[in-house]
Amino acid sequence: MNPNERPEPGLDGSLDPFGSGAGRRGEFSVDGSSVEAGGLETAAGSDGAVEYSTGTTTVGLVAADGVVLATDRRASLGGRFVSNKDVVKVEQVHPTAAITIAGSVGAAQAYAKQLRVEADLYENRRDRRMSMEALSSLASGLLRGLPVSPLLGGVDPAADGAGEPHLYQLDGAGGRIEESAFAATGSGMTVATGALEREYDTDTDIETAVPTAVDAVLAASERDTASGNGVVVARVTGDGVETERRDGTGALMNGANGGAR
């Protein structure tokens, strides 16, 4: 694939250019190898460079009082060499919203930064926070052509402090789908989705949803070589975004609670 060409739609007819395995090279390079947030080697490009599809495991769950986002903590080279065991793949982009990262590390970090800046600029100019509908529209537009497959979870704050939770699945063709229950992305998504189908309860609250999300990521880590080394969990509510790190058994790590931001 020519790296300057825009990715084509997936073979299954979807607008996700990465679902078919038509990956693009990552942004970080060590000795000519691309660093992915859980990348899987697919093929050699026309210039002889190895190309990668998106990897990792990220999940999102809608609860009555917020959204739970969870990801593994592994970064790999081609899904074969673990380059980092403590990568935070959840980025806050709004006072009450965050995204998960699956795909190219460099592209994902730049994307999250741009989305955060745009949301801050909107609030400064209009003296009000961007709604989740507007934020998701902006997020899907900025994503076009990028080798990143994120989930966006956020809450529109209400006067009583509870707010309305929203979860969106975004793709590199600019697509946006709001999920009413849960979603998963990355190379471990098949196993994670099965775990979520089994354990998710439509009447769940955010504290009950956390272990469900953690179990889904850990289940995927058992079978997917690009996922592992524990879990990062984010609770997204009308009060903000709170993150924590858990080890490979799902236990909370000492001093790992990031607190509300």
mmCIF file of C-alpha atoms in Angstrom:
data_model
loop_
_atom_site.group_PDB
_atom_site.id
_atom_site.type_symbol
_atom_site.label_atom_id
_atom_site.label_comp_id
_atom_site.label_asym_id
_atom_site.label_seq_id
_atom_site.Cartn_x
_atom_site.Cartn_y
_atom_site.Cartn_z
ATOM 1 C CA MET A 1 0.000 0.000 0.000
ATOM 2 C CA ASN A 2 1.222 3.454 -0.850
ATOM 3 C CA PRO A 3 1.319 5.347 2.490
ATOM 4 C CA ASN A 4 0.058 8.481 0.723
ATOM 5 C CA GLU A 5 -3.121 6.779 -0.491
ATOM 6 C CA ARG A 6 -6.374 7.096 1.461
ATOM 7 C CA PRO A 7 -7.440 3.699 2.898
ATOM 8 C CA GLU A 8 -10.249 1.839 1.137
ATOM 9 C CA PRO A 9 -13.452 0.606 2.845
ATOM 10 C CA GLY A 10 -13.308 -2.815 4.493
ATOM 11 C CA LEU A 11 -13.928 -6.026 2.584
ATOM 12 C CA ASP A 12 -17.091 -6.608 4.590
ATOM 13 C CA GLY A 13 -18.615 -3.422 3.189
ATOM 14 C CA SER A 14 -18.092 -1.423 6.366
ATOM 15 C CA LEU A 15 -16.419 1.937 6.503
ATOM 16 C CA ASP A 16 -13.682 0.661 8.812
ATOM 17 C CA PRO A 17 -10.485 0.496 6.732
ATOM 18 C CA PHE A 18 -8.723 -1.444 9.469
ATOM 19 C CA GLY A 19 -11.324 -4.170 9.981
ATOM 20 C CA SER A 20 -10.130 -5.916 6.826
ATOM 21 C CA GLY A 21 -6.524 -5.953 8.023
ATOM 22 C CA ALA A 22 -5.417 -3.270 5.561
ATOM 23 C CA GLY A 23 -3.112 -1.651 8.070
ATOM 24 C CA ARG A 24 -0.768 1.299 7.662
ATOM 25 C CA ARG A 25 2.609 1.951 9.203
ATOM 26 C CA GLY A 26 2.880 3.402 12.689
ATOM 27 C CA GLU A 27 4.391 6.740 13.658
ATOM 28 C CA PHE A 28 7.111 5.556 16.040
ATOM 29 C CA SER A 29 10.031 3.635 14.566
ATOM 30 C CA VAL A 30 12.828 1.644 16.158
ATOM 31 C CA ASP A 31 15.319 0.207 13.656
ATOM 32 C CA GLY A 32 12.718 0.607 10.932
ATOM 33 C CA SER A 33 9.895 -1.174 12.780
ATOM 34 C CA SER A 34 6.643 0.611 13.527
ATOM 35 C CA VAL A 35 5.445 0.808 17.127
ATOM 36 C CA GLU A 36 1.747 0.096 17.572
ATOM 37 C CA ALA A 37 -0.508 0.216 20.626
ATOM 38 C CA GLY A 38 -0.780 -3.526 20.160
ATOM 39 C CA GLY A 39 -0.033 -3.877 16.447
ATOM 40 C CA LEU A 40 -0.277 -7.011 14.335
ATOM 41 C CA GLU A 41 2.082 -7.577 11.427
ATOM 42 C CA THR A 42 0.193 -8.097 8.157
ATOM 43 C CA ALA A 43 2.412 -7.715 5.088
ATOM 44 C CA ALA A 44 5.402 -5.976 3.568
ATOM 45 C CA GLY A 45 4.652 -2.736 1.726
ATOM 46 C CA SER A 46 5.785 -1.909 -1.788
ATOM 47 C CA ASP A 47 8.833 -0.126 -0.369
ATOM 48 C CA GLY A 48 9.817 -3.204 1.662
ATOM 49 C CA ALA A 49 8.652 -1.737 4.973
ATOM 50 C CA VAL A 50 6.455 -3.873 7.222
ATOM 51 C CA GLU A 51 2.858 -2.674 7.530
ATOM 52 C CA TYR A 52 0.637 -3.191 10.573
ATOM 53 C CA SER A 53 -3.066 -3.361 11.299
ATOM 54 C CA THR A 54 -4.619 -2.079 14.521
ATOM 55 C CA GLY A 55 -4.116 -4.214 17.600
ATOM 56 C CA THR A 56 -4.727 -4.041 21.387
ATOM 57 C CA THR A 57 -8.040 -4.495 23.231
ATOM 58 C CA THR A 58 -10.291 -1.618 24.261
ATOM 59 C CA VAL A 59 -13.854 -1.814 25.552
ATOM 60 C CA GLY A 60 -16.565 0.642 26.525
ATOM 61 C CA LEU A 61 -19.729 0.050 28.575
ATOM 62 C CA VAL A 62 -22.740 2.299 29.085
ATOM 63 C CA ALA A 63 -23.994 2.426 32.682
ATOM 64 C CA ALA A 64 -26.938 4.239 34.212
ATOM 65 C CA ASP A 65 -24.689 6.892 35.742
ATOM 66 C CA GLY A 66 -21.785 7.089 33.276
ATOM 67 C CA VAL A 67 -19.478 5.227 30.923
ATOM 68 C CA VAL A 68 -16.655 2.788 31.693
ATOM 69 C CA LEU A 69 -13.688 2.590 29.311
ATOM 70 C CA ALA A 70 -11.023 -0.100 29.718
ATOM 71 C CA THR A 71 -7.914 -1.093 27.764
ATOM 72 C CA ASP A 72 -4.904 -3.351 28.140
ATOM 73 C CA ARG A 73 -1.472 -1.802 28.865
ATOM 74 C CA ARG A 74 0.743 -3.426 26.220
ATOM 75 C CA ALA A 75 2.524 -1.811 23.262
ATOM 76 C CA SER A 76 4.152 -4.172 20.779
ATOM 77 C CA LEU A 77 6.223 -4.349 17.625
ATOM 78 C CA GLY A 78 4.225 -6.365 15.125
ATOM 79 C CA GLY A 79 2.427 -8.205 17.915
ATOM 80 C CA ARG A 80 5.600 -10.271 18.501
ATOM 81 C CA PHE A 81 7.828 -8.119 20.703
ATOM 82 C CA VAL A 82 6.491 -6.291 23.771
ATOM 83 C CA SER A 83 8.004 -2.810 23.587
ATOM 84 C CA ASN A 84 6.222 -1.365 26.648
ATOM 85 C CA LYS A 85 4.246 -2.942 29.491
ATOM 86 C CA ASP A 86 2.610 0.155 30.974
ATOM 87 C CA VAL A 87 0.992 2.191 28.205
ATOM 88 C CA VAL A 88 -2.043 4.301 29.122
ATOM 89 C CA LYS A 89 -4.439 3.964 26.192
ATOM 90 C CA VAL A 90 -7.193 6.152 27.632
ATOM 91 C CA GLU A 91 -6.949 9.894 26.985
ATOM 92 C CA GLN A 92 -9.219 12.558 28.471
ATOM 93 C CA VAL A 93 -10.318 14.933 25.689
ATOM 94 C CA HIS A 94 -13.112 16.876 27.430
ATOM 95 C CA PRO A 95 -14.014 17.597 31.081
ATOM 96 C CA THR A 96 -16.532 14.725 30.964
ATOM 97 C CA ALA A 97 -15.283 12.582 28.063
ATOM 98 C CA ALA A 98 -12.362 10.327 27.116
ATOM 99 C CA ILE A 99 -11.239 8.144 24.218
ATOM 100 C CA THR A 100 -9.498 4.789 24.015
ATOM 101 C CA ILE A 101 -6.522 4.193 21.706
ATOM 102 C CA ALA A 102 -6.102 1.284 19.298
ATOM 103 C CA GLY A 103 -3.643 1.582 16.423
ATOM 104 C CA SER A 104 -0.629 3.740 15.694
ATOM 105 C CA VAL A 105 0.761 5.316 18.863
ATOM 106 C CA GLY A 106 1.958 8.540 17.249
ATOM 107 C CA ALA A 107 -1.195 9.136 15.231
ATOM 108 C CA ALA A 108 -3.415 8.341 18.228
ATOM 109 C CA GLN A 109 -1.579 10.711 20.569
ATOM 110 C CA ALA A 110 -1.670 13.544 18.033
ATOM 111 C CA TYR A 111 -5.359 12.883 17.395
ATOM 112 C CA ALA A 112 -6.216 12.966 21.116
ATOM 113 C CA LYS A 113 -4.278 16.196 21.586
ATOM 114 C CA GLN A 114 -6.032 17.896 18.666
ATOM 115 C CA LEU A 115 -9.452 16.779 19.875
ATOM 116 C CA ARG A 116 -8.705 18.060 23.390
ATOM 117 C CA VAL A 117 -7.525 21.434 22.063
ATOM 118 C CA GLU A 118 -10.617 21.835 19.876
ATOM 119 C CA ALA A 119 -12.933 21.025 22.805
ATOM 120 C CA ASP A 120 -11.128 23.534 25.047
ATOM 121 C CA LEU A 121 -11.243 26.192 22.328
ATOM 122 C CA TYR A 122 -14.990 25.663 21.877
ATOM 123 C CA GLU A 123 -15.579 26.127 25.616
ATOM 124 C CA ASN A 124 -13.421 29.266 25.777
ATOM 125 C CA ARG A 125 -15.116 30.881 22.783
ATOM 126 C CA ARG A 126 -18.727 30.008 23.638
ATOM 127 C CA ASP A 127 -18.531 29.897 27.422
ATOM 128 C CA ARG A 128 -20.136 26.456 27.516
ATOM 129 C CA ARG A 129 -18.946 22.899 27.152
ATOM 130 C CA MET A 130 -19.277 21.003 23.907
ATOM 131 C CA SER A 131 -22.101 18.464 23.940
ATOM 132 C CA MET A 132 -21.347 14.790 23.319
ATOM 133 C CA GLU A 133 -23.225 14.978 20.014
ATOM 134 C CA ALA A 134 -20.983 17.829 18.850
ATOM 135 C CA LEU A 135 -17.819 16.236 20.278
ATOM 136 C CA SER A 136 -18.489 12.907 18.568
ATOM 137 C CA SER A 137 -19.142 14.677 15.260
ATOM 138 C CA LEU A 138 -15.843 16.551 15.587
ATOM 139 C CA ALA A 139 -14.021 13.367 16.646
ATOM 140 C CA SER A 140 -15.245 11.398 13.638
ATOM 141 C CA GLY A 141 -14.304 14.192 11.234
ATOM 142 C CA LEU A 142 -10.771 14.566 12.614
ATOM 143 C CA LEU A 143 -10.242 10.801 12.402
ATOM 144 C CA ARG A 144 -10.609 10.496 8.626
ATOM 145 C CA GLY A 145 -7.630 8.684 7.086
ATOM 146 C CA LEU A 146 -5.842 7.997 10.389
ATOM 147 C CA PRO A 147 -4.663 4.477 11.381
ATOM 148 C CA VAL A 148 -6.547 4.717 14.685
ATOM 149 C CA SER A 149 -9.717 2.971 15.895
ATOM 150 C CA PRO A 150 -10.978 4.710 19.058
ATOM 151 C CA LEU A 151 -13.998 4.549 21.312
ATOM 152 C CA LEU A 152 -15.392 7.816 22.679
ATOM 153 C CA GLY A 153 -17.230 7.784 25.986
ATOM 154 C CA GLY A 154 -18.736 10.848 27.595
ATOM 155 C CA VAL A 155 -21.521 12.335 29.676
ATOM 156 C CA ASP A 156 -23.660 15.390 29.007
ATOM 157 C CA PRO A 157 -23.888 16.918 32.514
ATOM 158 C CA ALA A 158 -27.363 17.658 33.868
ATOM 159 C CA ALA A 159 -28.510 20.103 36.519
ATOM 160 C CA ASP A 160 -28.758 17.300 39.089
ATOM 161 C CA GLY A 161 -25.176 16.205 38.365
ATOM 162 C CA ALA A 162 -26.137 12.811 36.902
ATOM 163 C CA GLY A 163 -26.112 13.504 33.175
ATOM 164 C CA GLU A 164 -26.742 11.337 30.133
ATOM 165 C CA PRO A 165 -24.007 8.826 29.152
ATOM 166 C CA HIS A 166 -22.959 8.278 25.539
ATOM 167 C CA LEU A 167 -20.625 5.753 23.885
ATOM 168 C CA TYR A 168 -19.500 6.077 20.262
ATOM 169 C CA GLN A 169 -17.527 3.773 17.998
ATOM 170 C CA LEU A 170 -15.485 5.744 15.432
ATOM 171 C CA ASP A 171 -13.596 4.614 12.325
ATOM 172 C CA GLY A 172 -10.947 5.976 9.986
ATOM 173 C CA ALA A 173 -13.434 6.705 7.200
ATOM 174 C CA GLY A 174 -15.242 9.251 9.377
ATOM 175 C CA GLY A 175 -17.984 6.877 10.512
ATOM 176 C CA ARG A 176 -19.718 7.291 13.861
ATOM 177 C CA ILE A 177 -22.053 4.836 15.592
ATOM 178 C CA GLU A 178 -23.574 5.444 19.021
ATOM 179 C CA GLU A 179 -23.722 2.263 21.078
ATOM 180 C CA SER A 180 -26.518 1.764 23.605
ATOM 181 C CA ALA A 181 -24.794 -0.974 25.624
ATOM 182 C CA PHE A 182 -21.127 -1.760 24.896
ATOM 183 C CA ALA A 183 -18.449 -1.855 22.207
ATOM 184 C CA ALA A 184 -14.942 -3.263 21.692
ATOM 185 C CA THR A 185 -12.098 -2.469 19.290
ATOM 186 C CA GLY A 186 -8.649 -3.817 18.487
ATOM 187 C CA SER A 187 -7.229 -7.226 17.728
ATOM 188 C CA GLY A 188 -8.746 -8.684 20.904
ATOM 189 C CA MET A 189 -12.250 -7.392 20.208
ATOM 190 C CA THR A 190 -13.740 -10.780 19.257
ATOM 191 C CA VAL A 191 -12.975 -12.390 22.618
ATOM 192 C CA ALA A 192 -13.818 -9.192 24.518
ATOM 193 C CA THR A 193 -17.193 -8.887 22.793
ATOM 194 C CA GLY A 194 -18.062 -12.457 23.735
ATOM 195 C CA ALA A 195 -17.252 -11.740 27.377
ATOM 196 C CA LEU A 196 -19.342 -8.564 27.315
ATOM 197 C CA GLU A 197 -22.288 -10.380 25.720
ATOM 198 C CA ARG A 198 -22.200 -12.865 28.577
ATOM 199 C CA GLU A 199 -21.695 -10.486 31.508
ATOM 200 C CA TYR A 200 -23.234 -7.113 30.577
ATOM 201 C CA ASP A 201 -26.416 -6.099 32.411
ATOM 202 C CA THR A 202 -28.564 -3.343 30.908
ATOM 203 C CA ASP A 203 -29.468 -2.073 34.399
ATOM 204 C CA THR A 204 -25.877 -1.826 35.614
ATOM 205 C CA ASP A 205 -24.363 1.137 37.438
ATOM 206 C CA ILE A 206 -20.815 2.337 36.869
ATOM 207 C CA GLU A 207 -19.270 0.479 39.824
ATOM 208 C CA THR A 208 -20.826 -2.798 38.700
ATOM 209 C CA ALA A 209 -19.716 -2.175 35.114
ATOM 210 C CA VAL A 210 -16.031 -1.785 36.066
ATOM 211 C CA PRO A 211 -15.334 -5.485 36.837
ATOM 212 C CA THR A 212 -17.276 -6.472 33.705
ATOM 213 C CA ALA A 213 -15.020 -4.265 31.574
ATOM 214 C CA VAL A 214 -11.873 -5.523 33.328
ATOM 215 C CA ASP A 215 -12.877 -9.165 32.835
ATOM 216 C CA ALA A 216 -13.483 -8.570 29.113
ATOM 217 C CA VAL A 217 -10.002 -7.092 28.593
ATOM 218 C CA LEU A 218 -8.342 -9.853 30.637
ATOM 219 C CA ALA A 219 -10.205 -12.522 28.649
ATOM 220 C CA ALA A 220 -8.938 -11.018 25.389
ATOM 221 C CA SER A 221 -5.403 -10.824 26.798
ATOM 222 C CA GLU A 222 -5.416 -14.596 27.309
ATOM 223 C CA ARG A 223 -5.719 -15.218 23.541
ATOM 224 C CA ASP A 224 -4.405 -12.082 21.811
ATOM 225 C CA THR A 225 -0.616 -11.633 21.694
ATOM 226 C CA ALA A 226 -0.955 -7.873 21.105
ATOM 227 C CA SER A 227 -2.880 -7.388 24.382
ATOM 228 C CA GLY A 228 -1.834 -7.856 27.988
ATOM 229 C CA ASN A 229 0.112 -6.573 31.019
ATOM 230 C CA GLY A 230 -2.931 -5.477 32.986
ATOM 231 C CA VAL A 231 -5.774 -3.036 32.493
ATOM 232 C CA VAL A 232 -6.356 0.722 32.559
ATOM 233 C CA VAL A 233 -9.899 1.651 33.591
ATOM 234 C CA ALA A 234 -11.606 5.038 33.275
ATOM 235 C CA ARG A 235 -14.862 5.990 34.973
ATOM 236 C CA VAL A 236 -16.526 8.788 33.005
ATOM 237 C CA THR A 237 -19.311 10.647 34.834
ATOM 238 C CA GLY A 238 -20.853 14.095 34.968
ATOM 239 C CA ASP A 239 -18.201 14.952 37.582
ATOM 240 C CA GLY A 240 -15.210 14.146 35.363
ATOM 241 C CA VAL A 241 -12.891 11.310 34.340
ATOM 242 C CA GLU A 242 -11.233 9.053 36.916
ATOM 243 C CA THR A 243 -8.588 6.518 35.872
ATOM 244 C CA GLU A 244 -6.883 3.611 37.596
ATOM 245 C CA ARG A 245 -4.426 0.854 36.698
ATOM 246 C CA ARG A 246 -4.907 -2.830 37.460
ATOM 247 C CA ASP A 247 -2.483 -5.729 37.190
ATOM 248 C CA GLY A 248 -2.807 -8.893 35.124
ATOM 249 C CA THR A 249 -5.222 -10.416 37.646
ATOM 250 C CA GLY A 250 -7.496 -7.386 37.681
ATOM 251 C CA ALA A 251 -6.368 -6.257 41.148
ATOM 252 C CA LEU A 252 -6.024 -2.523 41.761
ATOM 253 C CA MET A 253 -2.380 -1.425 41.750
ATOM 254 C CA ASN A 254 -1.126 0.632 44.704
ATOM 255 C CA GLY A 255 -1.051 4.336 43.923
ATOM 256 C CA ALA A 256 -2.614 3.708 40.530
ATOM 257 C CA ASN A 257 -5.773 5.750 40.983
ATOM 258 C CA GLY A 258 -5.489 8.845 38.807
ATOM 259 C CA GLY A 259 -8.374 10.634 40.508
ATOM 260 C CA ALA A 260 -11.054 12.748 38.904
ATOM 261 C CA ARG A 261 -9.870 15.336 36.406
#
